[in-house]
Coordinates of C-alpha atoms in Angstrom, one line a residue:
Chain A
Q1 CA -26.9 -9.5 -26.0
S2 CA -28.9 -6.7 -27.6
A3 CA -27.2 -4.3 -29.9
L4 CA -26.6 -0.8 -28.6
T5 CA -28.8 1.8 -30.2
Q6 CA -27.4 4.4 -32.6
P7 CA -29.1 6.8 -35.0
P8 CA -28.9 5.5 -38.5
S9 CA -27.6 8.8 -39.9
A10 CA -26.0 12.1 -38.9
S11 CA -24.8 15.0 -40.9
G12 CA -23.1 18.3 -40.7
S13 CA -21.3 20.9 -42.9
P14 CA -17.6 21.3 -43.0
G15 CA -16.3 23.0 -40.0
Q16 CA -19.4 22.2 -37.9
S17 CA -19.6 19.8 -35.0
V18 CA -21.8 16.7 -34.9
T19 CA -22.6 14.3 -32.1
I20 CA -23.5 10.7 -32.4
S21 CA -25.3 8.9 -29.6
C22 CA -25.0 5.3 -28.5
T23 CA -27.7 4.1 -26.0
G24 CA -27.4 1.0 -24.0
T25 CA -28.5 -0.2 -20.6
S26 CA -27.4 -0.3 -17.0
S27 CA -25.9 -3.7 -17.9
D28 CA -23.4 -2.4 -20.5
V29 CA -22.8 1.3 -21.2
G30 CA -24.1 2.4 -17.9
N31 CA -22.1 -0.1 -15.9
Y32 CA -18.7 0.0 -17.4
N33 CA -16.3 2.7 -18.7
S34 CA -15.5 0.4 -21.6
V35 CA -17.2 2.3 -24.5
S36 CA -15.3 2.4 -27.7
W37 CA -15.9 4.1 -31.1
Y38 CA -14.9 2.9 -34.5
Q39 CA -14.8 4.7 -37.9
Q40 CA -15.2 2.6 -41.0
H41 CA -14.8 3.9 -44.5
P42 CA -16.4 1.9 -47.4
G43 CA -14.6 -1.2 -48.2
K44 CA -12.1 -0.7 -45.3
A45 CA -11.6 -2.3 -41.9
P46 CA -12.9 -0.5 -38.8
K47 CA -10.5 2.0 -37.1
L48 CA -10.4 2.6 -33.4
M49 CA -11.1 6.2 -32.7
I50 CA -12.0 6.3 -28.9
Y51 CA -11.6 3.8 -26.1
E52 CA -12.5 3.8 -22.4
V53 CA -15.2 6.4 -23.2
T54 CA -12.9 9.4 -23.6
K55 CA -9.4 8.3 -24.7
R56 CA -7.9 8.7 -28.1
P57 CA -5.4 6.2 -29.5
S58 CA -2.2 7.7 -30.9
G59 CA -2.7 9.3 -34.2
V60 CA -6.4 10.1 -33.9
P61 CA -7.1 13.8 -34.2
D62 CA -8.4 15.7 -31.1
R63 CA -11.4 16.7 -33.2
F64 CA -12.8 13.4 -32.1
S65 CA -14.0 13.2 -28.5
G66 CA -16.1 10.9 -26.4
S67 CA -18.3 11.2 -23.4
K68 CA -20.9 9.3 -21.4
S69 CA -23.9 10.1 -19.3
G70 CA -25.9 7.3 -17.7
N71 CA -26.7 4.6 -20.3
T72 CA -25.8 6.8 -23.2
A73 CA -22.4 7.4 -24.7
S74 CA -21.6 10.1 -27.3
L75 CA -19.0 10.7 -30.0
T76 CA -18.5 14.3 -31.0
V77 CA -16.6 15.2 -34.2
S78 CA -15.6 18.9 -34.2
G79 CA -14.4 20.9 -37.2
L80 CA -16.0 18.4 -39.7
Q81 CA -13.8 17.6 -42.7
A82 CA -14.8 15.8 -45.9
E83 CA -12.7 12.8 -44.9
D84 CA -14.7 12.3 -41.7
E85 CA -17.6 11.0 -43.9
A86 CA -17.9 7.3 -42.8
D87 CA -19.8 4.8 -40.8
F88 CA -19.3 5.0 -37.0
Y89 CA -19.9 2.2 -34.5
C90 CA -19.9 2.2 -30.8
S91 CA -19.2 -0.8 -28.6
S92 CA -19.4 -1.6 -24.9
Y93 CA -18.4 -4.3 -22.6
A94 CA -21.5 -6.0 -21.3
G95 CA -20.2 -8.2 -18.5
N96 CA -19.6 -12.0 -18.5
N97 CA -16.9 -11.6 -21.1
I98 CA -19.4 -10.2 -23.7
V99 CA -18.9 -7.3 -26.0
V100 CA -21.7 -5.6 -27.9
F101 CA -21.7 -3.2 -30.9
G102 CA -24.1 -0.6 -31.9
G103 CA -26.0 -0.7 -35.2
G104 CA -23.9 2.0 -36.7
T105 CA -24.3 5.6 -37.8
K106 CA -23.6 6.9 -41.3
L107 CA -22.0 10.3 -41.0
T108 CA -22.5 12.6 -44.0
V109 CA -20.5 15.8 -44.5
L110 CA -22.7 18.1 -46.5
Chain B
E1 CA 4.5 -3.4 -39.2
V2 CA 1.6 -4.5 -37.0
Q3 CA -0.6 -6.7 -39.1
L4 CA -3.4 -9.2 -39.0
V5 CA -4.2 -11.3 -42.0
E6 CA -7.3 -13.5 -42.1
S7 CA -7.7 -16.5 -44.4
G8 CA -9.9 -19.6 -44.8
G9 CA -13.2 -18.0 -45.9
G10 CA -15.1 -19.3 -48.8
L11 CA -18.4 -20.9 -50.0
V12 CA -19.8 -23.6 -47.8
Q13 CA -23.1 -25.5 -47.9
P14 CA -25.6 -25.1 -45.1
G15 CA -24.7 -27.4 -42.2
G16 CA -21.1 -27.4 -43.2
S17 CA -17.9 -26.4 -41.4
L18 CA -15.1 -23.9 -42.0
R19 CA -11.9 -23.0 -40.1
L20 CA -10.8 -19.4 -40.3
S21 CA -7.2 -18.4 -39.5
C22 CA -5.7 -15.0 -38.6
A23 CA -1.9 -14.6 -38.9
A24 CA -0.5 -11.9 -36.6
S25 CA 2.8 -10.1 -37.1
G26 CA 4.7 -7.1 -35.9
F27 CA 3.7 -7.4 -32.2
P28 CA 4.0 -9.9 -29.3
F29 CA 0.9 -11.9 -30.2
S30 CA 0.9 -14.0 -26.9
G31 CA 0.5 -10.8 -24.9
Y32 CA -2.9 -9.8 -26.3
W33 CA -6.5 -10.9 -26.1
M34 CA -7.9 -11.5 -29.5
Y35 CA -11.3 -11.1 -31.1
W36 CA -13.5 -12.2 -34.0
A37 CA -16.2 -9.9 -35.3
R38 CA -18.3 -10.2 -38.4
Q39 CA -20.2 -7.9 -40.8
V40 CA -22.8 -8.7 -43.4
P41 CA -21.9 -6.4 -46.4
G42 CA -23.8 -3.2 -46.0
K43 CA -24.8 -4.0 -42.4
G44 CA -23.3 -3.4 -39.0
L45 CA -20.5 -4.9 -37.0
V46 CA -21.3 -7.9 -34.7
W47 CA -19.0 -9.2 -32.1
V48 CA -18.5 -13.0 -32.4
S49 CA -15.9 -14.2 -29.9
R50 CA -12.8 -13.4 -27.9
I51 CA -10.0 -15.3 -26.2
N52 CA -7.5 -14.4 -23.5
T53 CA -3.8 -14.5 -23.9
D54 CA -3.2 -18.1 -23.1
G55 CA -6.4 -19.5 -24.5
T56 CA -7.9 -20.6 -21.2
T57 CA -10.8 -18.1 -21.3
T58 CA -13.2 -17.8 -24.2
S59 CA -16.5 -16.2 -24.8
Y60 CA -19.1 -16.1 -27.6
A61 CA -22.1 -14.3 -28.8
D62 CA -25.3 -16.1 -28.2
S63 CA -25.8 -16.5 -32.0
V64 CA -22.7 -18.7 -32.4
K65 CA -22.4 -20.4 -28.9
G66 CA -22.1 -24.1 -29.2
R67 CA -21.3 -23.9 -32.9
F68 CA -18.1 -21.8 -33.1
T69 CA -14.8 -22.4 -31.3
I70 CA -12.1 -19.8 -30.9
S71 CA -8.5 -20.9 -30.3
R72 CA -5.0 -19.7 -30.7
D73 CA -1.5 -21.0 -31.3
N74 CA 0.9 -18.6 -29.6
A75 CA 3.9 -20.4 -31.0
K76 CA 2.7 -19.7 -34.5
N77 CA 1.2 -16.3 -33.8
T78 CA -2.2 -17.5 -35.2
L79 CA -5.8 -17.1 -34.1
F80 CA -8.5 -19.5 -35.3
L81 CA -12.2 -19.7 -35.5
Q82 CA -13.7 -23.2 -36.1
M83 CA -17.2 -22.8 -37.4
N84 CA -19.6 -25.7 -37.5
S85 CA -23.3 -26.2 -38.4
L86 CA -23.2 -23.1 -40.5
G87 CA -26.4 -21.4 -41.7
A88 CA -27.2 -18.7 -44.1
E89 CA -27.2 -16.3 -41.1
D90 CA -23.5 -16.8 -40.8
T91 CA -22.8 -15.3 -44.2
A92 CA -20.6 -12.3 -43.5
L93 CA -17.1 -10.8 -43.7
Y94 CA -15.2 -12.1 -40.7
Y95 CA -12.6 -9.9 -39.1
C96 CA -10.0 -10.7 -36.5
A97 CA -8.9 -7.9 -34.2
R98 CA -6.4 -7.3 -31.4
G99 CA -7.7 -6.4 -27.9
F100 CA -6.8 -3.1 -26.4
Y101 CA -7.7 -1.2 -23.3
G102 CA -11.2 -1.3 -22.1
N103 CA -12.3 -4.1 -24.3
S104 CA -11.6 -2.1 -27.4
L105 CA -10.1 -3.5 -30.6
D106 CA -7.2 -1.4 -31.9
I107 CA -5.8 -3.5 -34.8
W108 CA -8.1 -5.1 -37.4
G109 CA -7.4 -7.4 -40.3
H110 CA -9.1 -6.8 -43.7
G111 CA -11.5 -9.7 -43.2
T112 CA -12.2 -13.0 -44.9
M113 CA -15.6 -13.6 -46.5
V114 CA -17.7 -16.6 -45.6
T115 CA -20.7 -17.4 -47.7
V116 CA -23.1 -20.2 -46.7
S117 CA -25.3 -21.3 -49.6
S118 CA -26.4 -24.4 -51.4

């Protein structure tokens, strides 16, 4: 049950796009289309932004998109806005009823 | 309003026990898988446990297996986490969350803090 690997930080200027990676293995990210992404602002509970690799829950702006290639999933935030500054976490189903999270990425809007 | 409210956290001595509760409202609780996750303040999220709709299937992170027990009371719309043999490494903010498609978690509570210290 190893954590998925995310870069500790990412940044971009308002209006730009930024992509956050989430690297797992062939036992989790690479084997299931069950990658999710969460946004967490300081002192707040996490918020689901992407599920099943590419799907957005109702209410999540289409500036947020997800993808996957092999053992690596990615979250892209387009048209960066100040309110996008937050911590982002990926998660994946890892088989045997186990779920694993990534270590988190702090997104800074410059 | 769809809501999850955790309770039961607090200060406990090493080796002690604690039972967390999560009261659900605004949705048909019995129809959803439920999860516990935890987060050390300033650190990342960690999945702890999950339970299926009728409580017959449970799973745990290796770090808590054998010490924690997840359960639910569908009649009372409540999720539980019984935590035994607590150690300092269990100190964290504990969240309950509702399962959604693809093993995602779409509704989260605000968490209850557990501190293990002498």
